[in-house]
Coordinates of C-alpha atoms and ligand atoms in Angstrom, one line a residue:
X296 CA -105.0 -241.7 -13.4
X297 CA -103.4 -244.2 -11.2
X298 CA -102.0 -243.1 -7.8
X299 CA -98.6 -242.7 -7.4
X300 CA -98.4 -242.0 -3.7
X301 CA -99.5 -243.7 -0.4
X302 CA -103.1 -243.4 0.7
X303 CA -101.6 -242.1 3.9
X304 CA -99.0 -239.5 2.5
X305 CA -102.0 -238.3 0.0
X306 CA -104.1 -237.7 3.2
X307 CA -101.6 -236.0 5.2
X308 CA -100.8 -233.6 2.2
X309 CA -104.6 -233.1 1.7
X310 CA -104.5 -231.8 5.4
X311 CA -101.2 -229.8 4.8
X312 CA -103.0 -227.7 1.8
X313 CA -105.6 -226.6 4.8
X314 CA -102.5 -225.8 7.3
X315 CA -101.0 -223.7 4.7
X316 CA -104.5 -222.0 3.6
X317 CA -104.8 -221.3 7.3
X318 CA -101.2 -219.7 7.3
X319 CA -102.4 -217.5 4.7
X320 CA -105.3 -216.6 6.9
X321 CA -103.7 -216.3 10.0
X322 CA -101.1 -213.8 8.4
X323 CA -103.7 -211.8 6.8
X324 CA -105.1 -211.4 10.1
X325 CA -101.9 -210.2 11.6
X326 CA -101.5 -207.6 8.6
X327 CA -105.0 -206.6 9.1
X328 CA -104.2 -205.9 13.0
X329 CA -100.8 -204.0 11.8
X330 CA -102.8 -201.8 9.4
X331 CA -105.0 -200.8 12.1
X332 CA -101.8 -199.8 14.2
X333 CA -100.7 -197.5 11.3
X334 CA -98.0 -199.8 10.5
X335 CA -98.4 -200.2 6.8
X336 CA -95.0 -201.4 6.2
X337 CA -95.4 -204.3 8.8
X338 CA -98.9 -204.8 7.4
X339 CA -97.3 -205.1 3.7
X340 CA -94.9 -207.7 5.3
X341 CA -97.5 -210.0 6.4
X342 CA -99.7 -209.8 3.2
X343 CA -96.7 -211.0 1.1
X344 CA -96.0 -213.6 3.9
X345 CA -100.1 -214.6 3.2
X346 CA -99.3 -214.9 -0.3
X347 CA -96.3 -217.0 0.1
X348 CA -98.7 -219.3 2.0
X349 CA -101.1 -219.4 -0.8
X350 CA -98.4 -220.5 -3.0
X351 CA -97.4 -223.2 -0.5
X352 CA -100.9 -224.4 -0.6
X353 CA -101.1 -224.4 -4.2
X354 CA -97.8 -226.3 -4.6
X355 CA -99.3 -229.2 -2.5
X356 CA -102.6 -229.1 -4.5
X357 CA -100.5 -229.4 -7.8
X358 CA -98.4 -232.2 -6.3
X359 CA -101.5 -234.3 -5.4
X360 CA -103.2 -234.1 -8.8
X361 CA -99.8 -234.7 -10.4
X362 CA -99.7 -238.0 -8.5
X363 CA -103.2 -238.8 -9.4
X364 CA -104.8 -238.1 -6.1
X365 CA -107.7 -236.4 -5.3
X366 CA -107.9 -233.1 -3.4
X367 CA -110.7 -232.5 -0.7
X368 CA -110.8 -229.1 0.7
X369 CA -111.9 -228.6 4.5
X370 CA -113.0 -225.7 6.3
X371 CA -110.3 -223.1 7.4
X372 CA -110.0 -222.5 11.1
X373 CA -110.6 -218.9 12.2
X374 CA -107.4 -217.2 13.2
X375 CA -106.5 -215.0 16.1
X376 CA -107.5 -211.5 15.4
X377 CA -106.4 -209.4 18.2
X378 CA -102.4 -208.9 19.1
X379 CA -100.8 -206.8 21.8
X380 CA -98.0 -205.3 19.6
X381 CA -96.0 -205.8 16.3
X382 CA -93.4 -207.9 18.5
X383 CA -96.1 -210.1 19.8
X384 CA -97.4 -210.5 16.2
X385 CA -93.5 -211.6 14.9
X386 CA -93.3 -214.0 18.0
X387 CA -96.4 -215.9 17.1
X388 CA -95.7 -215.9 13.3
X389 CA -92.3 -217.6 14.4
X390 CA -93.9 -220.1 17.0
X391 CA -96.4 -220.9 13.6
X392 CA -93.8 -221.7 11.4
X393 CA -91.9 -224.0 14.0
X394 CA -95.1 -225.7 14.1
X395 CA -95.4 -225.7 10.3
X396 CA -91.7 -226.9 10.3
X397 CA -92.6 -230.2 12.4
X398 CA -95.9 -231.0 9.9
X399 CA -93.5 -231.0 6.9
X400 CA -91.0 -233.2 8.8
X401 CA -93.8 -235.6 9.5
X402 CA -94.5 -235.7 5.7
X403 CA -91.0 -236.0 5.0
X404 CA -91.1 -239.2 7.5
X405 CA -94.0 -240.8 5.7
X406 CA -92.3 -240.2 2.4
X407 CA -89.0 -241.9 3.4
X408 CA -90.7 -244.9 5.0
X409 CA -92.7 -245.1 1.8
X410 CA -89.4 -245.2 0.1
X411 CA -91.2 -242.6 -2.2
X412 CA -88.1 -240.8 -3.6
X413 CA -90.5 -238.5 -5.9
X414 CA -92.1 -237.0 -2.7
X415 CA -88.7 -236.9 -0.7
X416 CA -87.7 -234.6 -3.5
X417 CA -90.9 -232.5 -3.5
X418 CA -90.9 -232.2 0.2
X419 CA -87.3 -231.2 0.5
X420 CA -88.1 -227.8 -1.1
X421 CA -90.5 -227.2 1.6
X422 CA -87.8 -228.4 4.4
X423 CA -85.5 -225.7 3.1
X424 CA -87.9 -223.0 3.0
X425 CA -88.8 -223.7 6.6
X426 CA -85.2 -222.9 7.6
X427 CA -85.6 -219.7 5.8
X428 CA -89.1 -218.7 7.0
X429 CA -88.1 -219.4 10.8
X430 CA -84.8 -217.6 10.5
X431 CA -86.7 -214.7 8.9
X432 CA -89.0 -214.4 11.7
X433 CA -86.4 -214.6 14.4
X434 CA -84.4 -211.9 12.9
X435 CA -87.2 -209.4 13.1
X436 CA -87.9 -210.5 16.6
X437 CA -84.4 -209.6 17.6
X438 CA -84.3 -206.5 15.6
X439 CA -87.5 -205.5 17.3
X440 CA -86.5 -206.1 20.8
X441 CA -83.2 -204.3 20.0
X442 CA -85.5 -201.3 18.9
X443 CA -87.8 -201.7 22.2
X444 CA -90.0 -198.8 21.9
X445 CA -87.9 -196.2 20.0
X446 CA -90.4 -194.6 17.6
X447 CA -87.7 -193.5 15.1
X448 CA -86.4 -197.4 14.8
X449 CA -90.1 -198.4 14.6
X450 CA -90.6 -196.2 11.4
X451 CA -87.2 -197.2 9.9
X452 CA -88.4 -200.9 10.1
X453 CA -91.7 -200.3 8.9
X454 CA -90.3 -198.3 5.5
X455 CA -88.0 -201.3 5.1
X456 CA -90.7 -203.8 5.5
X457 CA -93.0 -201.7 3.1
X458 CA -90.3 -202.6 0.2
X459 CA -91.2 -206.6 0.4
X460 CA -92.8 -207.7 -2.7
X461 CA -94.1 -211.2 -3.6
X462 CA -91.9 -212.9 -5.6
X463 CA -92.6 -217.0 -6.4
X464 CA -90.0 -218.7 -4.6
X465 CA -87.6 -220.7 -7.0
X466 CA -89.0 -223.9 -7.3
X467 CA -88.5 -226.8 -10.0
X468 CA -92.2 -228.1 -9.0
X469 CA -94.7 -225.5 -9.9
Ligands
FEO59 FE1 -96.1 -222.3 4.5 FE2 -94.8 -220.5 6.3 O1 -94.8 -222.1 5.7

């Protein structure tokens, strides 16, 4: 199949598959820590977050295949596994999402300079998704800061987070 995407963009998207799989691993590591702290609802939130990251990785994987580019998988970096508190976990998750947004913006920059309209359309979904992910993490940081060390507040939030389930995000390209 003829490649319908620039070699540079194909390479960068291939790298992004690795970053999304690392994100999955990182959030699963956060979930394992929260589980060990007897916060099953918080842990569930990050298990679902890890599932979303897997979905993102597969979306990039399928896109490269659809555009006739070859996927090459690389080693996944070992994630941090010790954390100080649920608040630190959300702060690190937020920082990580900001980092991922920068990577997505760089992919979009390449698609724009390539005048690759198909890739621009594909990447726009991720641009929008990042706005939502950053805002969700920020919201929980604010919530946790308000709760402080009030154990009833933590318990209520844990109950709320226990209800999160993975539903494949609405997308036109999967
Ligand atoms: Fe794949 Fe959380 O961005």
